[in-house]
Short mmCIF file of C-alpha atoms and ligand atoms in Angstrom, two decimals:
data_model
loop_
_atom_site.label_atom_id
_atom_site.label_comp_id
_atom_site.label_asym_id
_atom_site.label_seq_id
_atom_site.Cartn_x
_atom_site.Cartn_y
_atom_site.Cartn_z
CA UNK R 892 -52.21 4.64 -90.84
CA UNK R 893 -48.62 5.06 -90.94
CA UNK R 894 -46.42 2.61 -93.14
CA UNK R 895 -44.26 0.97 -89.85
CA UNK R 896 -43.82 -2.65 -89.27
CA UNK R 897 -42.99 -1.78 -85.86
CA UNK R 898 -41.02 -5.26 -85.98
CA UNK R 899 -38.10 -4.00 -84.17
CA UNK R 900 -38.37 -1.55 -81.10
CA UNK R 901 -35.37 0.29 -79.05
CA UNK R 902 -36.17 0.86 -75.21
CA UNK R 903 -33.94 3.49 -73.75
CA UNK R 904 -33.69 3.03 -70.04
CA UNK R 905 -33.49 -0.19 -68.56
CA UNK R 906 -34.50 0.36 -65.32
CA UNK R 907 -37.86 -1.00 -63.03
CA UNK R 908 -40.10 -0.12 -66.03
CA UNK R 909 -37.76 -0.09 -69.16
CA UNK R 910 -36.72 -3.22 -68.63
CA UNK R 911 -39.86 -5.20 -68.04
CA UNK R 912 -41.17 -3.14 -71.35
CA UNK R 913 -38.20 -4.32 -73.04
CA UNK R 914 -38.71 -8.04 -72.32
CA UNK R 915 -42.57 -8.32 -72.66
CA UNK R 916 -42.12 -6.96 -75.94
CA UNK R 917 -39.39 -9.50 -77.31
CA UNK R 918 -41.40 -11.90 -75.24
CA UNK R 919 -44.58 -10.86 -77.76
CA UNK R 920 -41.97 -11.47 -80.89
CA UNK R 921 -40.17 -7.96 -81.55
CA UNK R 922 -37.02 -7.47 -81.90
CA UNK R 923 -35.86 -5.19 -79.11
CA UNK R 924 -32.65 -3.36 -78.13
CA UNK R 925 -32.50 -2.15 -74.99
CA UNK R 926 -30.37 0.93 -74.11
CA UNK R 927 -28.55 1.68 -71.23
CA UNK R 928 -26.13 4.22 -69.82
CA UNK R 929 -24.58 1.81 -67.71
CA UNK R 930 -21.83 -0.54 -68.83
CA UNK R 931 -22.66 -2.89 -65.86
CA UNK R 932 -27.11 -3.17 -66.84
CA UNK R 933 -25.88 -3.59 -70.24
CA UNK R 934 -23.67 -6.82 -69.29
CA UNK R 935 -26.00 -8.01 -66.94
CA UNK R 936 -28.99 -8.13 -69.13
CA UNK R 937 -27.04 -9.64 -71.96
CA UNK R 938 -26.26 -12.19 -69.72
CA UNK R 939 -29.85 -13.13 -69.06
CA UNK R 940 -29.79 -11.55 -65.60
CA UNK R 941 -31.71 -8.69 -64.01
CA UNK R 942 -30.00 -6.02 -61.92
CA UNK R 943 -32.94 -5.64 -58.89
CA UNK R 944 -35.37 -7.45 -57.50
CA UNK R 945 -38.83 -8.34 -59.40
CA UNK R 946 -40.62 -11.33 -59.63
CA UNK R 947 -41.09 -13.36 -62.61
CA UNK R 948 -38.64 -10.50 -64.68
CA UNK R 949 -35.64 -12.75 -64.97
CA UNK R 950 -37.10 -15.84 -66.80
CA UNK R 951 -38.37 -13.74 -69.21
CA UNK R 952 -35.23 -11.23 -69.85
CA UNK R 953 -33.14 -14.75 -69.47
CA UNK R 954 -35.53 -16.62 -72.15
CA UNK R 955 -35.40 -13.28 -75.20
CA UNK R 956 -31.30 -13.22 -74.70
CA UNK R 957 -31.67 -16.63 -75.38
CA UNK R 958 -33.75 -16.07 -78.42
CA UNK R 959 -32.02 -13.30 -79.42
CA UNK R 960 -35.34 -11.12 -79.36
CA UNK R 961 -33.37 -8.98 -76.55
CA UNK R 962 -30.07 -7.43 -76.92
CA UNK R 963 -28.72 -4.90 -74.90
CA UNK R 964 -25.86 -1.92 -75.49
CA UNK R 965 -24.87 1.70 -74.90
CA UNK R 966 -25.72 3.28 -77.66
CA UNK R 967 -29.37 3.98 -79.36
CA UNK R 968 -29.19 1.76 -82.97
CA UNK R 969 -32.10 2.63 -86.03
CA UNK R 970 -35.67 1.51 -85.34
CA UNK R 971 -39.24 1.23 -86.18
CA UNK R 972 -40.01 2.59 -82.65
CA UNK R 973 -38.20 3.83 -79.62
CA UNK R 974 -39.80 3.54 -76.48
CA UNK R 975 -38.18 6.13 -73.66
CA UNK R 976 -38.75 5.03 -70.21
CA UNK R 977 -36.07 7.21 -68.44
CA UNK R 978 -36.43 9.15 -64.80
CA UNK R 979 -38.17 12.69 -64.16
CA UNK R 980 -36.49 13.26 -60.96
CA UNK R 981 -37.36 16.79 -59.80
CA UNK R 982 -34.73 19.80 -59.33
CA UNK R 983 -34.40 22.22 -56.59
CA UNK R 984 -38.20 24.03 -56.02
CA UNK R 985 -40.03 20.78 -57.12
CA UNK R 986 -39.65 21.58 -61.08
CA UNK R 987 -39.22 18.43 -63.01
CA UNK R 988 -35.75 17.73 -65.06
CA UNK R 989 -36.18 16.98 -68.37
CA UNK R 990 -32.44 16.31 -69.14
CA UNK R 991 -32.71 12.51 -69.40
CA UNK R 992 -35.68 12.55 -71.95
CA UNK R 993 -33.90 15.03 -73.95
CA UNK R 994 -30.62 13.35 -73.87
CA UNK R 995 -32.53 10.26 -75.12
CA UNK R 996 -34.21 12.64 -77.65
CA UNK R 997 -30.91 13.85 -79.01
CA UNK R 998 -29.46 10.02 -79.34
CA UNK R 999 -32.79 8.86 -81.47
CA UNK R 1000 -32.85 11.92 -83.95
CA UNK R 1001 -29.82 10.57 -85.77
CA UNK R 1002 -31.37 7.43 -86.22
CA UNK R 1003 -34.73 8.49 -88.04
CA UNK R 1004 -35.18 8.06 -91.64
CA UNK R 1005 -39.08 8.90 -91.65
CA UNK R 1006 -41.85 6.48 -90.33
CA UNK R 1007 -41.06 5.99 -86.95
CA UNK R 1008 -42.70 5.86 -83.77
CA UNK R 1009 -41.49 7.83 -80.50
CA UNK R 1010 -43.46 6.86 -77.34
CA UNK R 1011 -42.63 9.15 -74.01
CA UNK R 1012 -43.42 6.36 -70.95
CA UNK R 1013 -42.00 8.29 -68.48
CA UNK R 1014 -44.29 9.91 -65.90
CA UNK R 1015 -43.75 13.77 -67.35
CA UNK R 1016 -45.22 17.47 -66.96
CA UNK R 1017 -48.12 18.08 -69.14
CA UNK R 1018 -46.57 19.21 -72.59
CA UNK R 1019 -43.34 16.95 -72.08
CA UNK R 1020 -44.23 14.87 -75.27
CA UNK R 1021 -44.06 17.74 -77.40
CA UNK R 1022 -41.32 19.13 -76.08
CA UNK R 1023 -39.62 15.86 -76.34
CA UNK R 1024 -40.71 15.75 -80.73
CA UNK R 1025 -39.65 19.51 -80.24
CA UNK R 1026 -36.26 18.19 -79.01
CA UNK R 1027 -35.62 15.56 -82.32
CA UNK R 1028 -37.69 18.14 -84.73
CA UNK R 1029 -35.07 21.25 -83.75
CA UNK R 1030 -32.19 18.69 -84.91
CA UNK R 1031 -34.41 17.02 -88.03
CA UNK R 1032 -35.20 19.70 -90.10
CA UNK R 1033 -35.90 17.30 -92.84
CA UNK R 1034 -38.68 15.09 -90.85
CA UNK R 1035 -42.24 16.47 -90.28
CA UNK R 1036 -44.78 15.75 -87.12
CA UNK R 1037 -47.39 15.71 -89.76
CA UNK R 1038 -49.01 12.71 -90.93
CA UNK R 1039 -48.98 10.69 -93.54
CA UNK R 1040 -46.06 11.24 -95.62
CA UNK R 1041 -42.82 9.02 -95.75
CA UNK R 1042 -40.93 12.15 -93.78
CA UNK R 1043 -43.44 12.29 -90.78
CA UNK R 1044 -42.23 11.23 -87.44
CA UNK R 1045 -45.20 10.37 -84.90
CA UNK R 1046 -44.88 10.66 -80.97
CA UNK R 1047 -47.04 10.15 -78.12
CA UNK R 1048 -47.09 9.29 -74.26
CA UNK R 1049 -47.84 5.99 -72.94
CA UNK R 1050 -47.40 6.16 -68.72
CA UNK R 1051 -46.82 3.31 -67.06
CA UNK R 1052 -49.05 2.32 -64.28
CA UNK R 1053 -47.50 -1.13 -62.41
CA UNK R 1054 -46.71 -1.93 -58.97
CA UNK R 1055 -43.71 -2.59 -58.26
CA UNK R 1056 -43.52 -6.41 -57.24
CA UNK R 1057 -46.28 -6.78 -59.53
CA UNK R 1058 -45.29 -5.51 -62.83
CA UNK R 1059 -44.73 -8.71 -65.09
CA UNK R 1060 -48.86 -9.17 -64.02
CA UNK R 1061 -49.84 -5.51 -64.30
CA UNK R 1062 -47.98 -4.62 -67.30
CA UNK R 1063 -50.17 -7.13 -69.06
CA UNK R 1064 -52.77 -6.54 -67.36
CA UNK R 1065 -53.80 -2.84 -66.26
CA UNK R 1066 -55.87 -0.50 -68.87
CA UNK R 1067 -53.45 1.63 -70.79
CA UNK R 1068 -53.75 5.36 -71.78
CA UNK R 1069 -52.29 6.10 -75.27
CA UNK R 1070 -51.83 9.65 -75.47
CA UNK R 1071 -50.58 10.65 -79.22
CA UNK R 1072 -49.63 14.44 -80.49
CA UNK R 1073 -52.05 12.97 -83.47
CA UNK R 1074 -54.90 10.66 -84.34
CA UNK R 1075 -52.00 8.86 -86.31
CA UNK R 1076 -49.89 8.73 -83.53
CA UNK R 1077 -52.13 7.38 -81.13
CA UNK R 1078 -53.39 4.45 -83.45
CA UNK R 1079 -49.89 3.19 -84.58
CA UNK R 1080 -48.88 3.29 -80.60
CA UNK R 1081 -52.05 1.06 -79.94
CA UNK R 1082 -50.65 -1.52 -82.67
CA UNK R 1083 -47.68 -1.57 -80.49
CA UNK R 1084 -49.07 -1.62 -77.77
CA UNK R 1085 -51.97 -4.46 -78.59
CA UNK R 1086 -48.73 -6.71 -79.46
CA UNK R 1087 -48.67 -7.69 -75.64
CA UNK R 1088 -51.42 -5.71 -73.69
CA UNK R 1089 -54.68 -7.78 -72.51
CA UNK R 1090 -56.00 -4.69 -70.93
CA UNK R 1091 -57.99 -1.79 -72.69
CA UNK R 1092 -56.20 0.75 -74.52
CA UNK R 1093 -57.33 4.20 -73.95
CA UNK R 1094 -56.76 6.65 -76.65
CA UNK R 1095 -56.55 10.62 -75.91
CA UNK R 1096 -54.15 13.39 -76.78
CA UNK R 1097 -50.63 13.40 -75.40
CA UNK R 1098 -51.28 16.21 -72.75
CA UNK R 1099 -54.34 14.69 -71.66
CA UNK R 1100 -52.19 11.31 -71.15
CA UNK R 1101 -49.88 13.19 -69.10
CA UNK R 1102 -52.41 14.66 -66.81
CA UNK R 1103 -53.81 11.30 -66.12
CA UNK R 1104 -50.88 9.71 -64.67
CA UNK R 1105 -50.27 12.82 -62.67
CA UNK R 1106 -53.84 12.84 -61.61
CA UNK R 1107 -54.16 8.84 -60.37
CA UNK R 1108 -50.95 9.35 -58.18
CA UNK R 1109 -52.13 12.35 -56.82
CA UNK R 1110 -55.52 11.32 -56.47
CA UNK R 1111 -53.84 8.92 -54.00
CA UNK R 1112 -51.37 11.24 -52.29
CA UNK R 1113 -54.87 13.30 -51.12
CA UNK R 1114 -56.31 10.26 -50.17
CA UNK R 1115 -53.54 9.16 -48.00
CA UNK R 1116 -53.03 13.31 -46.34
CA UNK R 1117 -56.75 12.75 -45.23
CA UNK R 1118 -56.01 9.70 -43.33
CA UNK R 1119 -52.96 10.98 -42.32
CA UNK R 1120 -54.23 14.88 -40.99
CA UNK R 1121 -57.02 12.03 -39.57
CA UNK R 1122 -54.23 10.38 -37.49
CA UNK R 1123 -53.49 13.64 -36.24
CA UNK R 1124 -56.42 15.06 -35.26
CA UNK R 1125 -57.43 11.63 -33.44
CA UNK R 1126 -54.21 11.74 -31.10
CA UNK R 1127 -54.97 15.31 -29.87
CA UNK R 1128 -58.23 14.37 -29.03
CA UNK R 1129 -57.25 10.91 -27.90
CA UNK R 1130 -59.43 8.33 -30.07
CA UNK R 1131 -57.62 5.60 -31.90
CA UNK R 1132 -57.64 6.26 -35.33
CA UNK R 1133 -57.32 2.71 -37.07
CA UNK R 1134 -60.87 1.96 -34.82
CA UNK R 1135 -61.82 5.47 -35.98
CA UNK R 1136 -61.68 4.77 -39.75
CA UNK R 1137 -62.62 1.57 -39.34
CA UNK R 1138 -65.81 2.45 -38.41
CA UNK R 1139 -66.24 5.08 -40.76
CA UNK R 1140 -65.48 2.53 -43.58
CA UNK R 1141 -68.38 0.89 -42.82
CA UNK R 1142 -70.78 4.09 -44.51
CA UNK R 1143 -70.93 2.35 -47.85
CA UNK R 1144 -69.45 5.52 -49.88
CA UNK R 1145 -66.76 6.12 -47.01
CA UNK R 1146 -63.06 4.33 -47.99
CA UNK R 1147 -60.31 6.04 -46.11
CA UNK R 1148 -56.86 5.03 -46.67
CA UNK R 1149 -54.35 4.22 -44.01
CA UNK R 1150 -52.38 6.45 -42.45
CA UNK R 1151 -48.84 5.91 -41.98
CA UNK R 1152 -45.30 7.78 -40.98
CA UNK R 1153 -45.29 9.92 -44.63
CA UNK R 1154 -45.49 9.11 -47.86
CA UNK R 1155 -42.57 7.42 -49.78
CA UNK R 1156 -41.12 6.03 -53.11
CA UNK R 1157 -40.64 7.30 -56.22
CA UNK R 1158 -43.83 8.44 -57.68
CA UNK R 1159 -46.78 9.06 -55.36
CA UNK R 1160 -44.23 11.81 -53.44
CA UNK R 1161 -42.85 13.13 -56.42
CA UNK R 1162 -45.39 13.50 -59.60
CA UNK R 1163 -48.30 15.50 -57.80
CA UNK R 1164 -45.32 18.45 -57.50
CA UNK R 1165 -45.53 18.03 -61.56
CA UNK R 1166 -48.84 18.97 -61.49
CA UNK R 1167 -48.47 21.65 -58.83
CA UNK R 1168 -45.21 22.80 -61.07
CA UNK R 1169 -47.67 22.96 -64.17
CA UNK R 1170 -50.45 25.73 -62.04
CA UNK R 1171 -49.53 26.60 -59.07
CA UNK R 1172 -52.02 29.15 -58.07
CA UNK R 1173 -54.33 26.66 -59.24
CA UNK R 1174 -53.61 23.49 -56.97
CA UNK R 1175 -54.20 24.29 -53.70
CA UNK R 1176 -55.56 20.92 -52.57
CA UNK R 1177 -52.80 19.02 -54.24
CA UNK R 1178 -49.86 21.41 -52.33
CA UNK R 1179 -51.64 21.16 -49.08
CA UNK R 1180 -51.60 16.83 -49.55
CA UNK R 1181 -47.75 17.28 -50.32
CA UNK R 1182 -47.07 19.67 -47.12
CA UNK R 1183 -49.48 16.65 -44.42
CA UNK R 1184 -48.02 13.88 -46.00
CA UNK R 1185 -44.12 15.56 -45.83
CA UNK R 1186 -45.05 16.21 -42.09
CA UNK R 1187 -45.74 13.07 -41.13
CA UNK R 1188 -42.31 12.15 -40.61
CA UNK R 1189 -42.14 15.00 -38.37
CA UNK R 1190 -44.59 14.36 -35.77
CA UNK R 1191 -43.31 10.79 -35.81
CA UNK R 1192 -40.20 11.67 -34.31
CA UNK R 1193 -41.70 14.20 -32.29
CA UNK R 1194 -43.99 11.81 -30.61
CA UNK R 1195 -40.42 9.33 -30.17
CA UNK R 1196 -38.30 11.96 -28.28
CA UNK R 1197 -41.29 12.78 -26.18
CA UNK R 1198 -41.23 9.26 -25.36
CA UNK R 1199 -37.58 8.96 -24.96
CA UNK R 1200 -37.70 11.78 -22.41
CA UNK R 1201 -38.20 9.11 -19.35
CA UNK R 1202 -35.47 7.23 -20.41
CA UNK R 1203 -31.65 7.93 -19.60
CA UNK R 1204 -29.87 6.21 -22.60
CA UNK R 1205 -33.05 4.80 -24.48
CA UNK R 1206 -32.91 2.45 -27.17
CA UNK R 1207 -35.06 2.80 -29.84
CA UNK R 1208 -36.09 -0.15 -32.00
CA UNK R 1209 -37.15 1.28 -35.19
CA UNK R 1210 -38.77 -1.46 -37.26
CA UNK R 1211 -38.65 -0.93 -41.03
CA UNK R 1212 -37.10 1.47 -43.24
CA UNK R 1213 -38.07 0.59 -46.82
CA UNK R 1214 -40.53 2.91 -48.21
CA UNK R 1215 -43.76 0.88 -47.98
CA UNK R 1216 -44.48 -2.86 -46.72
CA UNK R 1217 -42.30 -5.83 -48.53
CA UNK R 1218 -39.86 -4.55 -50.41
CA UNK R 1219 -36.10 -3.67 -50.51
CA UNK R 1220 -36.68 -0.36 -52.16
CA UNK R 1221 -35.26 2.93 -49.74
CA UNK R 1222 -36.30 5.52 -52.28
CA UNK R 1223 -37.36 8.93 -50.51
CA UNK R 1224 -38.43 6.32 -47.28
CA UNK R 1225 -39.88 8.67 -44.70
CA UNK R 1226 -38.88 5.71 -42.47
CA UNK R 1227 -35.35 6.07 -43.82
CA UNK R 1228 -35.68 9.66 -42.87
CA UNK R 1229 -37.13 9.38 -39.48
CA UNK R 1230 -34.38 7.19 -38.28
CA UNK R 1231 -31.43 9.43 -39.00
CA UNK R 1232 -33.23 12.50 -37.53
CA UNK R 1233 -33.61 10.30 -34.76
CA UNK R 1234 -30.28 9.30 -34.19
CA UNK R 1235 -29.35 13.21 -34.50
CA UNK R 1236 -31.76 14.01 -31.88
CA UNK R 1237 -30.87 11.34 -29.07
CA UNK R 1238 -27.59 12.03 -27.55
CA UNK R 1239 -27.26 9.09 -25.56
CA UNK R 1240 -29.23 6.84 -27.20
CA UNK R 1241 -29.40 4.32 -29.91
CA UNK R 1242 -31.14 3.06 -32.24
CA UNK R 1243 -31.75 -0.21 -33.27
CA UNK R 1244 -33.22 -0.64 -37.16
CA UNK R 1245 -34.85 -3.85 -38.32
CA UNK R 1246 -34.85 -3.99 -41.50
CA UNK R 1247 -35.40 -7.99 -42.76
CA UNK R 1248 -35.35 -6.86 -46.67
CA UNK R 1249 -31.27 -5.00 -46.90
CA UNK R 1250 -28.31 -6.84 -45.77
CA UNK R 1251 -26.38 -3.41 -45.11
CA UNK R 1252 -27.43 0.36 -44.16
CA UNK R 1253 -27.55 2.84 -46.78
CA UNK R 1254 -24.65 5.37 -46.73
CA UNK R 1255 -25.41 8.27 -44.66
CA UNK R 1256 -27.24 5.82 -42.06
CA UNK R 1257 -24.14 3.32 -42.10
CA UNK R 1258 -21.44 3.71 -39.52
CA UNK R 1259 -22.78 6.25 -37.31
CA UNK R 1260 -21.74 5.68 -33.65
CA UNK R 1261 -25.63 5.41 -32.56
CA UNK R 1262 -26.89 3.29 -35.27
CA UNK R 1263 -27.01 -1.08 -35.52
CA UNK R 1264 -28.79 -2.60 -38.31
CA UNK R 1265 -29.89 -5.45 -36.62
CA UNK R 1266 -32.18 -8.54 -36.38
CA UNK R 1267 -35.42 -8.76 -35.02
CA UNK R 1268 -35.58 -10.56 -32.11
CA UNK R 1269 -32.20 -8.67 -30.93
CA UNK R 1270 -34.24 -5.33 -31.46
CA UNK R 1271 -37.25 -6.58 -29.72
CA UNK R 1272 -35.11 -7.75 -26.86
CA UNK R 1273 -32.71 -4.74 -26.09
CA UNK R 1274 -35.60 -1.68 -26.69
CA UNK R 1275 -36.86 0.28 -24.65
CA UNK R 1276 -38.95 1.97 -27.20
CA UNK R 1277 -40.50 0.01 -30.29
CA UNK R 1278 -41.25 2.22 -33.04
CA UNK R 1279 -42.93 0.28 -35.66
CA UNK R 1280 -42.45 2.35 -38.82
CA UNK R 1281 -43.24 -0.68 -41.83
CA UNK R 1282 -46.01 -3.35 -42.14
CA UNK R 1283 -43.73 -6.18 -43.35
CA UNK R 1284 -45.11 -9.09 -43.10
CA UNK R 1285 -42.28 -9.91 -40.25
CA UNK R 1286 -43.43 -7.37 -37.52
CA UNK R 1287 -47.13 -8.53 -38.06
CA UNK R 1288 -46.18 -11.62 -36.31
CA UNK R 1289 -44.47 -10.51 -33.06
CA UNK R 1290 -45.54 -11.67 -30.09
CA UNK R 1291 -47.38 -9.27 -28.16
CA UNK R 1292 -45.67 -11.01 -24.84
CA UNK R 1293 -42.14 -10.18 -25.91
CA UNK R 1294 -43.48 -6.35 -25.70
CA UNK R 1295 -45.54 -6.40 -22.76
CA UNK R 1296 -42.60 -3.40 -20.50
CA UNK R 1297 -42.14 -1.06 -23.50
CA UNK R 1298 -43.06 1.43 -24.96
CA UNK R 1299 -45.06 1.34 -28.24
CA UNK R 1300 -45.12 3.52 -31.08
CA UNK R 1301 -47.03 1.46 -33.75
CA UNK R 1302 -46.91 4.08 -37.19
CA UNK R 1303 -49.12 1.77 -39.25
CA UNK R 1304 -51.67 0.22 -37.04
CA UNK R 1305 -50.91 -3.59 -37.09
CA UNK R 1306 -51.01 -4.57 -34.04
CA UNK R 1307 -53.78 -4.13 -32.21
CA UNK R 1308 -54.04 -5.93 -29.57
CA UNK R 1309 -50.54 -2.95 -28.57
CA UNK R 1310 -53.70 -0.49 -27.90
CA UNK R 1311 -54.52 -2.39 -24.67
CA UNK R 1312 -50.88 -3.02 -23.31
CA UNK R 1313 -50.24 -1.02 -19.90
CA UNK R 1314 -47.57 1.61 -20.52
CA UNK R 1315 -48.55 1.15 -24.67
CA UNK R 1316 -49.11 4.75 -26.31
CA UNK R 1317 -51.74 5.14 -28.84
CA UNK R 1318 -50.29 5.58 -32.48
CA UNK R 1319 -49.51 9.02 -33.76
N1 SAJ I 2066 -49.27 4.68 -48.20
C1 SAJ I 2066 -49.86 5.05 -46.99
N2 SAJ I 2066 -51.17 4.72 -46.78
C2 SAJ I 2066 -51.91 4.04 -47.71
C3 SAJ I 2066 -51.30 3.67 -48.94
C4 SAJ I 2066 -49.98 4.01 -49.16
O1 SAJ I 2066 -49.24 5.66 -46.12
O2 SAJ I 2066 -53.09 3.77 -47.42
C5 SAJ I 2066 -47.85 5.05 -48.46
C6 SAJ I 2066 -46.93 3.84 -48.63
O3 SAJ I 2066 -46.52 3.35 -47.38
C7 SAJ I 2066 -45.79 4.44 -49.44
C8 SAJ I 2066 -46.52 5.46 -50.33
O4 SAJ I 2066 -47.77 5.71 -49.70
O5 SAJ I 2066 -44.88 5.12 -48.60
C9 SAJ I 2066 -46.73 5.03 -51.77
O6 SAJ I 2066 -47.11 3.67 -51.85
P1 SAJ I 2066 -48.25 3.12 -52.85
O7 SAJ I 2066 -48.41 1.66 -52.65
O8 SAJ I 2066 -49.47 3.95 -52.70
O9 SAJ I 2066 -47.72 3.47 -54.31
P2 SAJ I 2066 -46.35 3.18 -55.17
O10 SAJ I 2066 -45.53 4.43 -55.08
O11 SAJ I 2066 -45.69 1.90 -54.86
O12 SAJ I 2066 -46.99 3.01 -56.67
C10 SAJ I 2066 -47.83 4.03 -57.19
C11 SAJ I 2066 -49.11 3.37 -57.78
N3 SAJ I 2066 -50.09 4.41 -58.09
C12 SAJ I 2066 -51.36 4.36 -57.61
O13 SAJ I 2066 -51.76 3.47 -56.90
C13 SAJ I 2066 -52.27 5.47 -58.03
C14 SAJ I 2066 -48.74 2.56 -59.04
O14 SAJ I 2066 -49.92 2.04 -59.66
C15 SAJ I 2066 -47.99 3.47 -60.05
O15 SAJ I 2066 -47.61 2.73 -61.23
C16 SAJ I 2066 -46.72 3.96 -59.35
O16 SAJ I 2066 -47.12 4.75 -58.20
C17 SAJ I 2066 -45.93 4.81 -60.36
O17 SAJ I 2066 -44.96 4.28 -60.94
O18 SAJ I 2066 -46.32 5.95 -60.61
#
């Protein structure tokens, strides 16, 4: 085992994960620096306060300021262990860039004196961990990925694997994989990580680690295409779908997913292209869930202007455009999408967005001449076309009454009882 204390850790990236990490650790007794690019997250959390929206985060960041177990700043200080939880956004043709974990690579090389720990948390290509020691190595010479002697470095992936709005429970709670580029690595990455995990720690290789987290998300992103190609299917040969897989549920090895306008957010869209990236002849099931789930948003608004068609000037009421139910987040929304080819498409209509989560439009939806972000009952009342595109816990409450002359286009299958209105169209 190597000779670390691992009493003081340095998160770089304070962002929906970083940032939780940061303050469950000082929370478990380290001391922990978190590092930031931005000047404005840096005064914020040194101020006790968290920059977006999760539940339970801010007591906790608020309390290890006041402790002084949490500090924040721009620059990366000396540690026993860094912890780099940074984005993978993906470049043009779906290849992942690397640039932030190497940047963060570069500021943590000066800092090592032998001894420490490097742990890779963000969701990466398979062989990002070594290419991230490859990174610090090419500019340490005089440090060693070899074990055991006061010179060796030791680095290994740890994904994440919260849900957002949950993470203060779930990055507790959940199972971890502990991925190290050695035996060594792996084992003094589970003392870390044992300081404030309660769930099992899974040791493997750091490729193997990466694969995983690929693997669960897309695991899910194939799960959803079938219920989505499903939802297809069904509306050619006119059967309702939600009754459909419903019913096949009930086979007690048969649990089909929901099917929905696409597939949004940050990391079920995005990490299965890391995989597809990493063989592409190879992962033919995998691009074939990504191409479904990305055309989803298509036949949504395909299925809208067909329905608009009858009307002169209609207005569409398009309910929802965060990415999934009961949250503020507008990260690669398909809803988001939907509603701007939308307004493109109807020249003399409108549309009317609900969205009870944002206060104002994002930018390139924002003061467009066919566009109101407004509230419910106002989008209810003026539509003539209800296109129900998010299962917020709002629009599960509408009364069906208020609906009975319009048109229906219900996305996610919450209301039923639309299936039965005269003049209501099946969802797509
Ligand atoms: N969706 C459907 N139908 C469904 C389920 C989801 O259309 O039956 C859509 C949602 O509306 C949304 C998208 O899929 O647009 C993704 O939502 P999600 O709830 O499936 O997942 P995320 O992106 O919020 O979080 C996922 C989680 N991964 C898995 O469940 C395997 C989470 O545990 C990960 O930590 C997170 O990705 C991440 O950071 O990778």
């Amino acid at each position: 085992m190597a000779n670390n204390p691992l009493e003081t850790v340095c998160v770089i990236g304070l962002g929906y994960i970083g940032l939780p990490t940061a303050a469950v650790l000082a929370q478990a007794g380290k001391r922990v620096t978190g590092v930031d690019l931005q000047e404005s997250v840096v005064e914020s959390v040194n101020a006790g306060r968290v920059p977006f929206v999760e539940e339970g985060l801010e007591t906790v960041v608020a309390g290890a300021v006041a402790r002084e177990r949490l500090h924040a700043q721009t620059s990366t200080p000396p540690a026993n262990a860094y912890i780099v939880s940074v984005p993978t956004p993906f470049k043009e043709g779906h290849t992942a860039d690397l640039g932030y974990i190497e940047s963060a690579a570069r500021s943590i090389a000066p800092q090592l004196t032998g001894g420490e720990l490097v742990v890779l948390e963000s969701t990466s290509p398979p062989g990002t961990t070594e290419h991230m020691a490859d990174v610090i190595l090419s500019e340490r010479s005089d440090l060693t990925a070899a074990p055991g002697l006061p010179t060796s470095l030791y680095f290994s992936h740890a994904p994440e694997r919260v849900l957002p709005g949950r993470i203060m429970i779930e990055m507790v709670d959940n199972d971890r994989i502990i991925g190290g580029t050695t035996e060594a690595a792996s084992q003094l990455t589970r003392t870390l990580y044992e300081s404030f995990c309660r769930g099992e720690l899974l040791l493997t290789d750091a490729r193997t680690a990466e694969m995983a987290k690929l693997t669960e998300n897309a695991f899910r992103d194939v799960n959803i295409a079938f219920a989505n190609e499903l939802s297809l299917i069904a509306d050619q040969l006119k059967i309702d779908v939600w009754d459909l897989i419903e019913l096949a549920n009930h086979h007690p090895r048969v649990n089909i997913l929901q099917p929905g306008p696409g597939v949004g957010g940050h990391c079920i869209a995005v990490d299965p292209w890391f995989i597809i990236d990493a063989a592409p002849s190879t992962s033919r099931l995998i691009r074939t869930a990504r191409d479904v789930n990305d055309s989803k948003p298509d036949a949504v608004l395909q299925k809208t202007l067909k329905a608009a068609e009858r009307f002169k000037a209609p207005r569409v009421a398009a309910l929802g455009i965060a990415f999934k139910a009961n949250i503020d987040d507008l990260r690669q929304s398909p809803s988001r999408d939907i509603v701007g080819r939308l307004a493109d498409s109807l020249e003399d209509g409108t549309v009317l967005v609900s969205e009870p989560n944002i206060e104002q439009l994002p930018m390139e939806l924002a003061g467009r001449p066919n566009i109101e972000l407004v509230g419910l009952d106002d989008a209810l009342e003026q539509a003539d076309i209800v296109l129900l595109l998010v299962d917020h816990v709002q629009f599960k409450n509408v009364d069906p009454d208020s609906l009975q002359a319009k048109v229906i286009i219900d996305t996610r299958g919450i209301w039923n009882w639309a299936r039965q209105l005269s003049g209501a169209t099946p969802p797509p």
